[in-house]
Coordinates of C-alpha atoms (C1' of nucleotides) in Angstrom, one line a residue:
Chain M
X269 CA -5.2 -10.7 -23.7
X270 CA -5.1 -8.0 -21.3
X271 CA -8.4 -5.6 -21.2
X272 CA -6.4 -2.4 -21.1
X273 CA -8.0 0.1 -19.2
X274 CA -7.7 4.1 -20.0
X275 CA -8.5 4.6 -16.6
X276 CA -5.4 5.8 -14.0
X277 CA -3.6 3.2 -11.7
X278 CA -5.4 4.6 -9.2
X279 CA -8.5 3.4 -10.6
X280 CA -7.7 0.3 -11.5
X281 CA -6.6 0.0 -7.6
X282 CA -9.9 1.2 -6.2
X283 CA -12.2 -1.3 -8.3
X284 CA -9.5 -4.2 -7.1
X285 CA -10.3 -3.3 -3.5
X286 CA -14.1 -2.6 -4.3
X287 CA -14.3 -6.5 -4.8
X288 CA -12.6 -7.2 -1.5
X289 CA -15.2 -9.3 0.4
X290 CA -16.6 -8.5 4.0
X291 CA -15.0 -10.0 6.5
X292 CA -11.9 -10.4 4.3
X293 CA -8.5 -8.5 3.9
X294 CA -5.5 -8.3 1.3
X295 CA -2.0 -6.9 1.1
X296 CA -1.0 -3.8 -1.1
X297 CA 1.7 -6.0 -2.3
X298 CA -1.7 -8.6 -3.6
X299 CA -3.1 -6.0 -5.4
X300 CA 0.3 -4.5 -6.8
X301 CA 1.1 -7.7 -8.5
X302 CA -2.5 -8.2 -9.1
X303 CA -2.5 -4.9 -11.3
X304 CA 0.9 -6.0 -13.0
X305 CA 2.9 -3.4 -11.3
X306 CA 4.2 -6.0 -8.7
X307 CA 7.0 -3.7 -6.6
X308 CA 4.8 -0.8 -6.9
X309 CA 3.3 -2.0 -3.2
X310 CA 3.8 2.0 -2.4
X311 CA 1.6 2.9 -5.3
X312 CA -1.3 1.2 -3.6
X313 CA -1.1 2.9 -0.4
X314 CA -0.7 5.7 -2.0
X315 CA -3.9 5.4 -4.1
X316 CA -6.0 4.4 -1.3
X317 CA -4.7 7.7 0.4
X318 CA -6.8 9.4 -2.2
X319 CA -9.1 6.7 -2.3
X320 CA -11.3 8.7 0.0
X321 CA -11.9 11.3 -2.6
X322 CA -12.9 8.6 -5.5
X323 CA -16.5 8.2 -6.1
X324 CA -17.7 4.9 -5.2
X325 CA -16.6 4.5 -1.6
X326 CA -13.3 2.5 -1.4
X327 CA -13.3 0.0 1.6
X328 CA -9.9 0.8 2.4
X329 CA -10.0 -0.7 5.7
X330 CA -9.6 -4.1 3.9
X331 CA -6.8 -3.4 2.9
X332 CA -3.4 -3.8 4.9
X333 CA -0.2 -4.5 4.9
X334 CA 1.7 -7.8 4.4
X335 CA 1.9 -8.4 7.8
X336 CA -1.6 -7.5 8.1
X337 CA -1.0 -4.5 9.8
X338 CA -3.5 -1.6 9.7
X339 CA -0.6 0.7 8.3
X340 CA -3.0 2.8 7.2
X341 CA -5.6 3.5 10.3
X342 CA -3.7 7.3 10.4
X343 CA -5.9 8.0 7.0
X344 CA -9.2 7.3 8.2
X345 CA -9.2 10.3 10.6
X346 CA -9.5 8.4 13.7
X347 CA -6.6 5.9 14.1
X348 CA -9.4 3.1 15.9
X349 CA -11.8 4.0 13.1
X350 CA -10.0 1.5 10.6
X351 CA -10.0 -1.3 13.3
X352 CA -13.7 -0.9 14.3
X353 CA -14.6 -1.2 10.7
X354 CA -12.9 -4.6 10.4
X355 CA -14.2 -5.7 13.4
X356 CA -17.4 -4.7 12.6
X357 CA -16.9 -6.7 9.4
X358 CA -16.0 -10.1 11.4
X359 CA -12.4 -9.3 11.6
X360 CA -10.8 -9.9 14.6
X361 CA -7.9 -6.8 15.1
X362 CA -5.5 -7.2 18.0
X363 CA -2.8 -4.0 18.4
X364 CA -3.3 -2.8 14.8
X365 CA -3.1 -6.3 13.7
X366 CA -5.7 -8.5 12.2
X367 CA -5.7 -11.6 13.6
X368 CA -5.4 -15.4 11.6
X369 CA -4.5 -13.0 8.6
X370 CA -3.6 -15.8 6.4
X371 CA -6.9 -17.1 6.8
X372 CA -9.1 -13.4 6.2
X373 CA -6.7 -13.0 3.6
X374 CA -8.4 -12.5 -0.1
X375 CA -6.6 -13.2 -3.5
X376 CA -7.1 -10.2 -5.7
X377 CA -8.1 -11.0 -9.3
X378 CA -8.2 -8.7 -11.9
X379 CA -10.9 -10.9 -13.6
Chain T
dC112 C1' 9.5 21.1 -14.9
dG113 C1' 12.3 19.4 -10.9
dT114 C1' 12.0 17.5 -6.3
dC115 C1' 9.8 15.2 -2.4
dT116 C1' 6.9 12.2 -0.5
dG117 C1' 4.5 7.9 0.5
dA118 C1' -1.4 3.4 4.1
dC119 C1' 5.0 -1.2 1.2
dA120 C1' 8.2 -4.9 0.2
dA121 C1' 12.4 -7.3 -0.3
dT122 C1' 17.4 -7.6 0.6
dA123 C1' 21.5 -7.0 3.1
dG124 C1' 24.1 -6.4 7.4
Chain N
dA62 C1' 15.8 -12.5 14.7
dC63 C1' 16.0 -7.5 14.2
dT64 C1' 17.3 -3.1 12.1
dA65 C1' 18.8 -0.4 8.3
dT66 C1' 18.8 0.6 3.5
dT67 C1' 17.2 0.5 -1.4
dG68 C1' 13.9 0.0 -5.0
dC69 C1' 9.5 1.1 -6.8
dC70 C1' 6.9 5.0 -9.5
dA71 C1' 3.2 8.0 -9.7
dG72 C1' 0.9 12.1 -7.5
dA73 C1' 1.5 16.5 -5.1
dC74 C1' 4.0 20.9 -4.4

DNA sequence: CGTCTGACAATAG
DNA sequence: ACTATTGCCAGAC
């Protein structure tokens, strides 16, 4: 039985990423699927893009391509900004990249 | 209301 | 293995 949510895709994106553990990354893909829109991958970006506007702060910076590339450090003003943050969080980022990906990786579960 | 864009992903060449 | 193209679909203009 899926809980359905009134709420916008959006939301239901930012509270996926709001569990997202220190230290720990996923994939827009992860969360796509995770959200039942699997294919929709863009739609994530895309959300976190206006993720800075939602209310709760989003930790966008966990979230990355499936490479594990910060695709997204152009959004956070500064393009190191997004890499300092993971960093900061235990993340190890090399060229844009964070490093061992697989293993920082975090399943997304919608409960 | 129609068109374009977009922090991706998967497939084909 | 790498590059190019298509699909996805909802927000922004």
């Amino acid at each position: 039985m899926e809980t359905k949510r009134d709420h916008s895709f959006f939301e239901q994106v930012y509270q996926l990423v709001r569990q997202i553990p220190e230290g720990r990354v996923t994939s827009y893909g992860a969360i796509a699927r995770a959200l039942g829109n699997a294919g929709s991958s863009r739609m994530v970006g895309w959300a976190m893009r206006t993720a800075h506007m939602a209310k709760p702060p989003v930790p966008a910076h966990r979230v990355v391509n499936r490479i594990g590339m910060l695709s997204g450090k152009r959004a956070f003003g500064s393009s190191t900004l997004m890499q300092q943050l993971l960093e900061n969080e235990g993340v190890e980022v090399v060229d844009d990249r964070v490093v061992n990906f697989a293993a920082v990786f975090w399943a997304p579960s919608t409960g």
